[in-house]
Coordinates of C-alpha atoms in Angstrom, one line a residue:
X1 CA 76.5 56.4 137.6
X2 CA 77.9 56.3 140.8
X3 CA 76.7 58.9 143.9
X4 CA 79.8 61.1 143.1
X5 CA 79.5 61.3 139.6
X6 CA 75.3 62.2 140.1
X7 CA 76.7 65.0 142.3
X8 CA 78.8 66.3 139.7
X9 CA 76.7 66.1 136.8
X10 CA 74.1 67.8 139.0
X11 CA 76.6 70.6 139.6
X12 CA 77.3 71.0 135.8
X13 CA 73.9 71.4 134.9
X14 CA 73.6 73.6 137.8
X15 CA 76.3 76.3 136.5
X16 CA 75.4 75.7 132.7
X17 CA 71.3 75.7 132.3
X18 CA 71.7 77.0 128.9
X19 CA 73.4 73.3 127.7
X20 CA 70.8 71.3 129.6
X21 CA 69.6 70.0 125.9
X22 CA 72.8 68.2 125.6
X23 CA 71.8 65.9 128.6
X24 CA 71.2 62.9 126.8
X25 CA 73.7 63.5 124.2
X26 CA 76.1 63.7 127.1
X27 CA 75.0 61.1 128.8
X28 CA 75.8 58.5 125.9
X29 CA 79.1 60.5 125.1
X30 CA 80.0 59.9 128.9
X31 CA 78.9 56.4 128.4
X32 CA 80.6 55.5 124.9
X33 CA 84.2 56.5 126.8
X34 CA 84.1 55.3 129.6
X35 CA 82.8 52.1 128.3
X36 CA 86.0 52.3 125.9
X37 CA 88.6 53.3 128.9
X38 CA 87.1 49.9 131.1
X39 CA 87.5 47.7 128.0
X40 CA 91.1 48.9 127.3
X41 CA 90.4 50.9 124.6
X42 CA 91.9 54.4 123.8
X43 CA 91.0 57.7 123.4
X44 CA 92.3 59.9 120.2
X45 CA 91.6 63.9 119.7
X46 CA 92.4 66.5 117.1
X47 CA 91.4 69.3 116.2
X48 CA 92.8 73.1 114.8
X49 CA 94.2 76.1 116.6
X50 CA 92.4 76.7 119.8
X51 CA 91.0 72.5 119.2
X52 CA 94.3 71.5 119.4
X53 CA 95.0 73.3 122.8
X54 CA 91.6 72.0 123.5
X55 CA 93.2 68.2 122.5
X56 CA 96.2 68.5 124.6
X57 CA 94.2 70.1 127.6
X58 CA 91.9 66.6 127.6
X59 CA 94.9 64.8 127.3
X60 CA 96.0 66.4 130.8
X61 CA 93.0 65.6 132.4
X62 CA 92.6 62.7 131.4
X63 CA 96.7 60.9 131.6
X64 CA 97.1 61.8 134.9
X65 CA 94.7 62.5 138.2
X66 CA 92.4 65.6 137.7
X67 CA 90.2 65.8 140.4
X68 CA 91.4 62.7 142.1
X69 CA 95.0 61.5 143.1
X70 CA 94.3 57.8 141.1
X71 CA 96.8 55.8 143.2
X72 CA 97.6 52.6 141.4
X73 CA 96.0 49.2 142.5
X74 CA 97.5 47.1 145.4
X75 CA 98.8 44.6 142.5
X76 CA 100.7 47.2 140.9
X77 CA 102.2 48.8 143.7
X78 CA 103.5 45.3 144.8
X79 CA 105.0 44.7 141.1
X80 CA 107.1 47.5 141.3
X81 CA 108.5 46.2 144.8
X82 CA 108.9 43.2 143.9
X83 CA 110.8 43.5 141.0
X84 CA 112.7 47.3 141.9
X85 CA 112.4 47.0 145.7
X86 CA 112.7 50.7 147.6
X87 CA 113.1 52.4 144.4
X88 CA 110.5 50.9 142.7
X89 CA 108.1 51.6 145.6
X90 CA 108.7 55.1 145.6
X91 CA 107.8 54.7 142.1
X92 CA 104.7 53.4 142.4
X93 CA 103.5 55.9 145.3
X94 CA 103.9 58.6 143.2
X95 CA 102.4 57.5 140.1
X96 CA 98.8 58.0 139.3
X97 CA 96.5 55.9 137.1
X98 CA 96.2 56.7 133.4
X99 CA 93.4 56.8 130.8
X100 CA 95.4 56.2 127.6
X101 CA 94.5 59.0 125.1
X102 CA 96.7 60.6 122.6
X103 CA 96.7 64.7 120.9
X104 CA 97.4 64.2 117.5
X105 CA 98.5 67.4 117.2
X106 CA 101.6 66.8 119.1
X107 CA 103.6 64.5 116.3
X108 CA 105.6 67.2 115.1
X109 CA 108.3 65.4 112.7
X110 CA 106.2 63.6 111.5
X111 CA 103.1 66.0 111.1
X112 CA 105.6 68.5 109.3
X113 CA 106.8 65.7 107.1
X114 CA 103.5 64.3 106.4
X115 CA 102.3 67.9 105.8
X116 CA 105.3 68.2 103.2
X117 CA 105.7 64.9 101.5
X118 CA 102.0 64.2 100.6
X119 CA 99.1 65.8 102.0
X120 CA 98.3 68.5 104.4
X121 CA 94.7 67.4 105.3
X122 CA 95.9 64.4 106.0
X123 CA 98.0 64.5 108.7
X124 CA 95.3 63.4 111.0
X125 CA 93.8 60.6 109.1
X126 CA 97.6 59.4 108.6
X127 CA 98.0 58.6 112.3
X128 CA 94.6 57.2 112.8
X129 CA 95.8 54.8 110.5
X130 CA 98.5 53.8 112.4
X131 CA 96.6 54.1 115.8
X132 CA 93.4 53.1 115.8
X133 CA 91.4 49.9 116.5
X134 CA 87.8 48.7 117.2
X135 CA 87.4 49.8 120.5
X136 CA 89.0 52.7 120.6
X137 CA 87.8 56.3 120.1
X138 CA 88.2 59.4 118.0
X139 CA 87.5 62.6 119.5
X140 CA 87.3 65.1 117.0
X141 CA 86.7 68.9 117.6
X142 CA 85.9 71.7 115.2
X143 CA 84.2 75.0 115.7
X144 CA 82.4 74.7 112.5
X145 CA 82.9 71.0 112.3
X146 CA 83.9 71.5 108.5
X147 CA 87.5 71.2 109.2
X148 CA 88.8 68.9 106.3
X149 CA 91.5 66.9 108.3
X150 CA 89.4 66.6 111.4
X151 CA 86.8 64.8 108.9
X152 CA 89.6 63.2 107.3
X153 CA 90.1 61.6 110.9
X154 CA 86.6 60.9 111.3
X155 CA 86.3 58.9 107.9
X156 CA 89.5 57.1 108.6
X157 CA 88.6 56.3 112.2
X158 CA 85.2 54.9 110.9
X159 CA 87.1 52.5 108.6
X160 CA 89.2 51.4 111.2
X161 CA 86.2 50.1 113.1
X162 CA 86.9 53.0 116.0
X163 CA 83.4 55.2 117.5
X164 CA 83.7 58.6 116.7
X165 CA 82.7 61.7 119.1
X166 CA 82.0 65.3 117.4
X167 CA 82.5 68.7 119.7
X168 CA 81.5 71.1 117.5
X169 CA 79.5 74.5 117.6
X170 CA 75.9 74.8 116.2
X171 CA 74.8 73.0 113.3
X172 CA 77.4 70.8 113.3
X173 CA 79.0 70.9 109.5
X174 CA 79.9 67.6 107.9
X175 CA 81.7 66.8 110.9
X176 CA 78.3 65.6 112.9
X177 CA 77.5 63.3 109.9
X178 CA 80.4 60.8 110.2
X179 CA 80.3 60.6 114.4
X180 CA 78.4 58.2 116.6
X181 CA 77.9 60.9 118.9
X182 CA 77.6 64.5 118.6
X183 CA 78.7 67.3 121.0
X184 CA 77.2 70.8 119.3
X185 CA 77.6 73.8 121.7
X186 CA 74.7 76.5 120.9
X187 CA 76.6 79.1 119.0
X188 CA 78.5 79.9 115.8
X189 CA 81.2 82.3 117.2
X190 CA 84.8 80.6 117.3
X191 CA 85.7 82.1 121.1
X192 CA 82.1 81.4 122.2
X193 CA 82.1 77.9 121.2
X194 CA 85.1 77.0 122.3
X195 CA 84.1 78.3 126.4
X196 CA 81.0 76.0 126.1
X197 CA 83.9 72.7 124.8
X198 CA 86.1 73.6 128.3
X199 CA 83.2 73.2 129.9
X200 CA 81.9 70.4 128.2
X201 CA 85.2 68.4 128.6
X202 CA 85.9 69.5 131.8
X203 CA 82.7 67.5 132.6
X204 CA 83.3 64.4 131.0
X205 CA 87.0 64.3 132.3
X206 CA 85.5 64.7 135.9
X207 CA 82.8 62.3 135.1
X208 CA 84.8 59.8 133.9
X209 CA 87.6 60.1 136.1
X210 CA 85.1 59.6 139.2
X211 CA 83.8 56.6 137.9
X212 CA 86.7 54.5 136.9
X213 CA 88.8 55.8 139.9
X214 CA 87.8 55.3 143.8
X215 CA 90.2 58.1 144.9

């Protein structure tokens, strides 16, 4: 962990005393992706309601600079010139680097169709399916973590050789069983647990971000 990242993780603990017992827990989760992001692997999320905001907010963060600009390498910047000359260097200045991770909440023609032509809970695990490998990683978050096609996910990820990550509220429900690591903010309430998983993924996306990116 570099100097930067201490400094935030400091800062996190600092403004949330109350989830120091997640330090360690965090720690590894921190780990486990950015381990996954530096091999090329790839991040998946789902999740219900306010989980699926929560999946597309990650996604944000995460897909684009949050609290860094990410300019790309020296390599890629000259690719772009090289092969699309002015245009392609205007290209490459404004782009910023990317940590590959998908919502799977977002697929709506084929969510809907899934949803309608075989199986409801299973519109999750359907596009784990198609998406995931060994090496990648499934994010998934649920309140109660007894959402059926979150666990669906989970199960299918598992089979498909990919880590699994559960952000979930207090006692974790089935969800915690199928995961590698587990996430469980101290409280049961739906709106209450889902403040402590902003804050909680606001923190890995900054953690993460400042150390795979210089800038």
């Amino acid at each position: 962990m570099n100097t930067r990242t201490q400094q935030i993780t400091q800062e996190f603990y600092s403004l949330h005393p109350d989830l120091s017992f997640l330090q360690e827990e965090l720690l590894k989760t921190f780990q486990l992706l950015s381990d996954t992001f530096r091999a090329g692997g790839k991040l998946l999320i789902c999740g219900n309601g306010g989980s699926s905001a929560d999946s597309e907010h990650i996604v944000g963060e995460l897909m684009k600079g949050f609290l860094l600009k990410r300019p790309l390498s020296i390599g890629k910047k000259a690719a772009f010139s090289e092969l699309f000359g002015a245009e392609g260097a205007a290209i490459a200045d404004a782009l910023q680097g990317a940590l590959p991770t998908i919502s799977l909440s977002t697929h709506t023609a084929l969510n809907t169709a899934f949803a309608n032509d075989v199986e409801p809970s299973l519109i999750f695990a359907q596009q784990v399916l198609g998406y995931a490998q060994r090496g990648d990683v499934l994010l998934g978050i649920s309140t109660s973590g007894n959402s059926k096609n979150v666990c669906a996910a989970a199960m299918t990820a598992r089979v498909c050789g990919a880590k699994v990550i559960a952000l979930t509220g207090q006692g974790g429900g089935q969800l915690v069983k199928l995961a590698d690591r587990a996430l469980m903010a101290p409280d049961t309430r739906t709106f209450r647990v889902q403040e402590y998983h902003l804050a909680i993924y606001h923190y890995l996306c900054a953690a993460i971000e400042s150390e795979l990116f210089e800038q």
